[in-house]
XYZ file of N, CA and C in Angstrom:
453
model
N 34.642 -16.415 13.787
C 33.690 -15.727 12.928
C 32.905 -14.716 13.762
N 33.119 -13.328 13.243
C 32.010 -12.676 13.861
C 30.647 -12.564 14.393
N 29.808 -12.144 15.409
C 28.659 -12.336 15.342
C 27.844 -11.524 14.302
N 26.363 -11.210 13.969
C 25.463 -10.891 12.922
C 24.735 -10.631 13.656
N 24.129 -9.272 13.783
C 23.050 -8.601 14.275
C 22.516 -7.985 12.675
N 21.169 -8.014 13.107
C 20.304 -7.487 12.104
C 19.318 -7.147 13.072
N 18.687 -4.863 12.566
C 17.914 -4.675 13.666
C 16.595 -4.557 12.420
N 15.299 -4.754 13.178
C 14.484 -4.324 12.142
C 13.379 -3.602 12.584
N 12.417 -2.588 11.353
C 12.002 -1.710 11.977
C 10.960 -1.814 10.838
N 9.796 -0.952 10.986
C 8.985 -1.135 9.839
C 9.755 -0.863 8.547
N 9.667 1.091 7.795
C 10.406 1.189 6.740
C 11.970 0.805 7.142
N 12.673 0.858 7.844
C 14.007 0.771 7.622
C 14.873 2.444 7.498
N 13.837 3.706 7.633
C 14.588 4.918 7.744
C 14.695 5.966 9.023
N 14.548 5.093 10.389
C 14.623 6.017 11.559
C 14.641 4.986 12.221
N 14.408 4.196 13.166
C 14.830 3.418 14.277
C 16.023 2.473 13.950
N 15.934 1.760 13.241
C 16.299 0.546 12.835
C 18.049 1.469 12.235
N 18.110 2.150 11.696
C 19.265 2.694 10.911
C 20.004 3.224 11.890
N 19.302 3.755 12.888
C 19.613 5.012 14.239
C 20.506 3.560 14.775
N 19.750 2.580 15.060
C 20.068 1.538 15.867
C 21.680 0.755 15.635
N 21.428 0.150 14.218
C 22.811 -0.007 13.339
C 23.720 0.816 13.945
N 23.718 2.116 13.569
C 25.173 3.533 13.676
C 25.112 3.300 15.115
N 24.060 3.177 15.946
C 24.573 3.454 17.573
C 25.683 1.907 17.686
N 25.187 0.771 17.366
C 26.117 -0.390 17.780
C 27.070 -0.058 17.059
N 27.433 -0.302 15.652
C 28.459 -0.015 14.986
C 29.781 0.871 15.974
N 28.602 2.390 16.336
C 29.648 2.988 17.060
C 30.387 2.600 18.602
N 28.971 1.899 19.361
C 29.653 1.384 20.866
C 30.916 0.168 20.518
N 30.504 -0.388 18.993
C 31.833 -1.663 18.785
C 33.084 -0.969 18.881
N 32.685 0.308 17.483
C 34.036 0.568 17.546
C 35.055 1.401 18.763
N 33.864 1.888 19.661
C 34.943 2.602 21.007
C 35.410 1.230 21.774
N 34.716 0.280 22.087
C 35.366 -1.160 22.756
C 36.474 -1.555 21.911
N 35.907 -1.476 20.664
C 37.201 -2.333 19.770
C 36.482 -3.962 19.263
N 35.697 -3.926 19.598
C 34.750 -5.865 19.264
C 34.307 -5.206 17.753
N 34.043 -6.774 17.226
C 33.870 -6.781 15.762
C 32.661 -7.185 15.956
N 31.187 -6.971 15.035
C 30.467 -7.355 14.731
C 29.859 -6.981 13.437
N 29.257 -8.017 12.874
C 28.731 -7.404 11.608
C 27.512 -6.649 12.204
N 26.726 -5.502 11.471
C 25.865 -4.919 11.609
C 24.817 -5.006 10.478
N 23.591 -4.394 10.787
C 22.770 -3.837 9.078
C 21.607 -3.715 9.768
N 20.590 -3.087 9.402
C 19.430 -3.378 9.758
C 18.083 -3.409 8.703
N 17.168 -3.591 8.468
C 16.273 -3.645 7.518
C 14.554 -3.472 7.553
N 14.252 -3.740 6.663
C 12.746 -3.063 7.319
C 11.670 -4.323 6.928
N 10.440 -4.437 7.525
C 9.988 -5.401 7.512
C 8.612 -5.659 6.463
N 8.561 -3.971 5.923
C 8.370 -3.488 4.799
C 9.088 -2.741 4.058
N 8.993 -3.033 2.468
C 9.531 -2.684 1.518
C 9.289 -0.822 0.739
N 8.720 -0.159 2.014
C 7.844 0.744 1.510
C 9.193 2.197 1.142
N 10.494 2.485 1.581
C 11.490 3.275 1.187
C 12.748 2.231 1.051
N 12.357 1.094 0.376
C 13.605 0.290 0.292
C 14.580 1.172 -0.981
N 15.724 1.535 -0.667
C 17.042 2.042 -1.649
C 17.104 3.522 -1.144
N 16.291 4.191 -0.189
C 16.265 5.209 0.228
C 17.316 5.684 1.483
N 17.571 7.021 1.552
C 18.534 7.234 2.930
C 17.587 7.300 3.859
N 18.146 7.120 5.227
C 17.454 7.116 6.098
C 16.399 8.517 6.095
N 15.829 9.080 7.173
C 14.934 10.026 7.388
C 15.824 11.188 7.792
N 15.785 12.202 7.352
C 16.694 13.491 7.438
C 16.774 13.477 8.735
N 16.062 13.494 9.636
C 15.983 13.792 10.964
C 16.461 12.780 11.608
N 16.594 11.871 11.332
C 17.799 10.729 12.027
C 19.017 10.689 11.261
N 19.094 11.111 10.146
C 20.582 11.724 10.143
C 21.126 12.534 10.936
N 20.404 13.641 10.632
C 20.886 14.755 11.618
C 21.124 14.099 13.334
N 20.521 13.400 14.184
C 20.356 12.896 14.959
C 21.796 12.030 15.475
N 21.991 11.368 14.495
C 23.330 10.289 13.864
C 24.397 11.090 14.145
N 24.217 11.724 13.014
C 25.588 12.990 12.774
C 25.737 13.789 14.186
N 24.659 13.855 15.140
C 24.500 14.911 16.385
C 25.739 14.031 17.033
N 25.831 12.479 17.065
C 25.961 11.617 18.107
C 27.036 11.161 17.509
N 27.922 11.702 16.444
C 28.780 11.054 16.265
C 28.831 9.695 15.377
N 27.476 9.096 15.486
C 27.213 8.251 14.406
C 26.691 8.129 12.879
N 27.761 8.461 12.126
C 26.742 9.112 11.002
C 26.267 7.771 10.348
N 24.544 7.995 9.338
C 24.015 7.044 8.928
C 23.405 7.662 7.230
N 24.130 8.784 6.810
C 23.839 9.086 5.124
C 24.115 8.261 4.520
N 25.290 7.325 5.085
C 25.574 6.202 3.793
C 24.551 5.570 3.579
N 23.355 4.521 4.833
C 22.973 3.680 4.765
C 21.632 3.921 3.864
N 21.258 2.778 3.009
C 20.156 2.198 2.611
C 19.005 2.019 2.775
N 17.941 1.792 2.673
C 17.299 1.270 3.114
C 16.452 0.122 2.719
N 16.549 -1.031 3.298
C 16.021 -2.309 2.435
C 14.988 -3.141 3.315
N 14.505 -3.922 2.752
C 13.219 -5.189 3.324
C 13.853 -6.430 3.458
N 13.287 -6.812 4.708
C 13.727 -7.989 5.220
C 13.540 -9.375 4.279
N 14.918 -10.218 4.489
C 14.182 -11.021 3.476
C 14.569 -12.408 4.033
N 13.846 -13.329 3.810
C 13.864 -14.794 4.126
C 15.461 -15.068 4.718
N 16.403 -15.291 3.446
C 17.700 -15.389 3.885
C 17.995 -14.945 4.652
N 17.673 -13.641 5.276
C 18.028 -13.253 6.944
C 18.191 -13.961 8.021
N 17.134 -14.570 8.214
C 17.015 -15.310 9.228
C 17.909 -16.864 9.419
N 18.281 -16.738 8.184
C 19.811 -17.686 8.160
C 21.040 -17.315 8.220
N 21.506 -16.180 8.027
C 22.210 -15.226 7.804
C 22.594 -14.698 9.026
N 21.764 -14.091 9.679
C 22.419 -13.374 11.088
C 21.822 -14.417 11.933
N 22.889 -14.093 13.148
C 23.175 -14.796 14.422
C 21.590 -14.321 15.131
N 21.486 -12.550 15.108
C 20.271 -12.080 15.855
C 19.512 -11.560 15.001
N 18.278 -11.406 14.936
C 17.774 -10.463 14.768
C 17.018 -9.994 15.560
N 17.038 -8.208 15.344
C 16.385 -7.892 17.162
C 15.261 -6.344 16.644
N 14.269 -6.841 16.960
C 12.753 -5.790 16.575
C 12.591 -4.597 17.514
N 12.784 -3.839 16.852
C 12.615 -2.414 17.378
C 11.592 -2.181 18.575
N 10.203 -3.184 17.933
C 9.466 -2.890 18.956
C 8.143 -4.489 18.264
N 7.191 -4.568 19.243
C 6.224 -5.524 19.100
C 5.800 -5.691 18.035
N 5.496 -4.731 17.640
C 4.821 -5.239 16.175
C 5.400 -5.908 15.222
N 6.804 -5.141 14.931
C 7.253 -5.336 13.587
C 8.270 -6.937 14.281
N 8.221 -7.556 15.885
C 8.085 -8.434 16.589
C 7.565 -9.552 15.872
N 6.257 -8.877 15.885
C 5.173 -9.969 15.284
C 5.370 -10.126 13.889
N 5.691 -9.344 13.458
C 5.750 -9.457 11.561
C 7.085 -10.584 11.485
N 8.330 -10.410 12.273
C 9.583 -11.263 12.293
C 8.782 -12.948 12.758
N 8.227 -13.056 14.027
C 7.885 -14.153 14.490
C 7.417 -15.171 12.620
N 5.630 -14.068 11.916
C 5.278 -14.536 11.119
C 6.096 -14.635 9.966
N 7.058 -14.106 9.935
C 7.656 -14.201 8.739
C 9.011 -15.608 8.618
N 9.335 -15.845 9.832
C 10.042 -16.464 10.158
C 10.061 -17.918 9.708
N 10.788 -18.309 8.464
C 11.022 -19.553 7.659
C 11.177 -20.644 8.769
N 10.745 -22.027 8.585
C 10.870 -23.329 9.718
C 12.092 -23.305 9.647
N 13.491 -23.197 8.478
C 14.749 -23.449 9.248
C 15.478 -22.346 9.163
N 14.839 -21.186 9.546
C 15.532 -19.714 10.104
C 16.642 -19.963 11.413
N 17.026 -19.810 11.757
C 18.428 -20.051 12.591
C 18.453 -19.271 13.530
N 18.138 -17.451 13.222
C 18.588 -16.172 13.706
C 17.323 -16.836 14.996
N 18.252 -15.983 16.059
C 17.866 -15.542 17.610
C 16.888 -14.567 17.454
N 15.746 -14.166 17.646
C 14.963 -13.152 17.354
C 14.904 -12.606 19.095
N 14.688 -11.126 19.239
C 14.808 -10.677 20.228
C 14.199 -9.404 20.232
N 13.855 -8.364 21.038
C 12.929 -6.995 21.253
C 13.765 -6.480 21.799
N 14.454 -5.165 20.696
C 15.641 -4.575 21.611
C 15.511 -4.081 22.726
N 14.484 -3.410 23.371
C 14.705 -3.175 24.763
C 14.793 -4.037 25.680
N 14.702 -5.603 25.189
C 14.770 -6.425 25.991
C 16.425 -6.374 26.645
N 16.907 -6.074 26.138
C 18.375 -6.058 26.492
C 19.016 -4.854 27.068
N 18.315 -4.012 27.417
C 18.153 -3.136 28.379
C 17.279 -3.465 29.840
N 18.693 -3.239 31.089
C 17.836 -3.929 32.198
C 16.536 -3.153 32.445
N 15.264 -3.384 33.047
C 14.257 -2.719 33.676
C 13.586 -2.324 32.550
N 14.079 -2.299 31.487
C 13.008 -1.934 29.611
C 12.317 -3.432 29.472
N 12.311 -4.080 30.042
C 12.056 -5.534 29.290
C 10.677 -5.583 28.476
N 10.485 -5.857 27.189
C 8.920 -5.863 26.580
C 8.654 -4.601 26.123
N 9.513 -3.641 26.341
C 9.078 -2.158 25.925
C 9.559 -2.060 24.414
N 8.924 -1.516 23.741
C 9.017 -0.919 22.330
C 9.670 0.768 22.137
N 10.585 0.216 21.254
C 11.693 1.986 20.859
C 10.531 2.814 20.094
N 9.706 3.805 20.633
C 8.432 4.661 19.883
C 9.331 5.151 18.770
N 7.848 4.944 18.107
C 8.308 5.094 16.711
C 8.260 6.887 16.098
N 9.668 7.283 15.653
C 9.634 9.024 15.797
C 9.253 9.733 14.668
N 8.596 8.840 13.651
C 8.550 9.406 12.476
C 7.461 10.552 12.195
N 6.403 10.172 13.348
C 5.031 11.241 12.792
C 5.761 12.328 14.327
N 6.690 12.419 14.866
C 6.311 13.202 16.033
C 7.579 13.867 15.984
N 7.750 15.437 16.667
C 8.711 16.176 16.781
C 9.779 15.781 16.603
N 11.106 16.392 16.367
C 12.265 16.250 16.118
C 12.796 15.450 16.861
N 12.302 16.224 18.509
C 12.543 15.800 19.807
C 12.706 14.369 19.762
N 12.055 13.851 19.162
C 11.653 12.458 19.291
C 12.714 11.535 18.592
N 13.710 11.946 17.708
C 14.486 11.426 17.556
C 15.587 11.425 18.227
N 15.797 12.165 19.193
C 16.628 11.976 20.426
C 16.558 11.033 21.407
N 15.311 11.150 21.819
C 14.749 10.111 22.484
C 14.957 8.783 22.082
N 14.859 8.416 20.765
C 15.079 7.140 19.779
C 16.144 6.848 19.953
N 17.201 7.997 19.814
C 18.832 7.836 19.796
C 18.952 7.002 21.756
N 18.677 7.994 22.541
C 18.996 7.674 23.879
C 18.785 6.215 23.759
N 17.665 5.599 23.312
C 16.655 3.825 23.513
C 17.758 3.029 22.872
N 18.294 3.442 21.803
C 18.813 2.394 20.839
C 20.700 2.896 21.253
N 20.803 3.578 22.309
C 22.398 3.767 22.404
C 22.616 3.110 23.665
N 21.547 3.336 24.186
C 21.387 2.171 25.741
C 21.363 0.655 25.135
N 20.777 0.271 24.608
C 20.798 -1.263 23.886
C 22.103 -1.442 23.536
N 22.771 -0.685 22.622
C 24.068 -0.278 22.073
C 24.776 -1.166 22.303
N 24.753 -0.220 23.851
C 25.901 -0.876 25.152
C 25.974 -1.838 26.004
N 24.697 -2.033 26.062
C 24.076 -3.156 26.509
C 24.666 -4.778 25.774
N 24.260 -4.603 24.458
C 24.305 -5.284 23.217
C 25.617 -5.874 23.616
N 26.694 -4.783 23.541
C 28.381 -5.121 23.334
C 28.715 -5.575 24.261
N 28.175 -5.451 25.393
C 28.578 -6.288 26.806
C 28.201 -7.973 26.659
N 26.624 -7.837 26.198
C 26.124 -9.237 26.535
C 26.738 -9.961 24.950
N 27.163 -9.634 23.480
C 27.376 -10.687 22.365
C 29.092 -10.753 22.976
């Protein structure tokens, strides 16, 4: 059975989606199977496409993400996937509190899985230059690879 990653991010339309398309894509150049998805830990653009500017970003990198959704995390998750892994501290803390007594999922801080990032948070690119979704892309394509080595 495959493994289950689930990444999560506040809305669910720029880190968290960026994050999905980057693993999705490091699986498919290795060739490893994993399920993917990611979700948001608020419901605030749930059914929405991601943020234009992480499309474009996606699409820059080869990973495109117009298909994806955008949805809120929900209880069953945490039974459901193997990981789930928080963009950054906060929305950390929202997973910890949200986290049902017989939740299952591995909870984790994606830069943790990047050597020498440990505890660091993927900044969040939504209020800041374009630029900044590059930067997002670089954080979450390093995890990527990271990711596919260590599941």
């Amino acid at each position: 059975m495959a493994i289950s990653v689930l990444f999560v991010c506040m809305g669910n339309i720029c880190r968290s989606p960026l994050a999905e398309a980057a693993l999705r894509q490091e699986c498919a150049r290795v060739g490893k199977s994993l399920i993917v998805d990611s979700a948001g830990t608020h419901d605030w653009h749930a059914g929405q496409p991601p943020d234009e500017r992480a499309q474009a970003v996606g699409k820059k990198n080869g990973a495109p993400l117009d298909h994806l959704r955008a949805r809120a995390l929900r209880t069953a998750d945490f039974r459901d996937f193997d990981h789930i892994i928080a963009l950054d501290n906060e929305n950390m803390a929202n997973l910890l509190a949200k986290q049902p007594a017989d939740g299952s999922a591995q909870l984790s801080l994606l830069l943790d899985h990047v050597e020498g990032r440990e505890g660091e948070d993927v900044a969040d690119p939504y209020y800041e230059p374009d630029t900044a979704f590059d930067e997002t892309w670089d954080d979450v394509f390093a995890a990527a690879k990271a990711l596919v080595i260590k599941l």
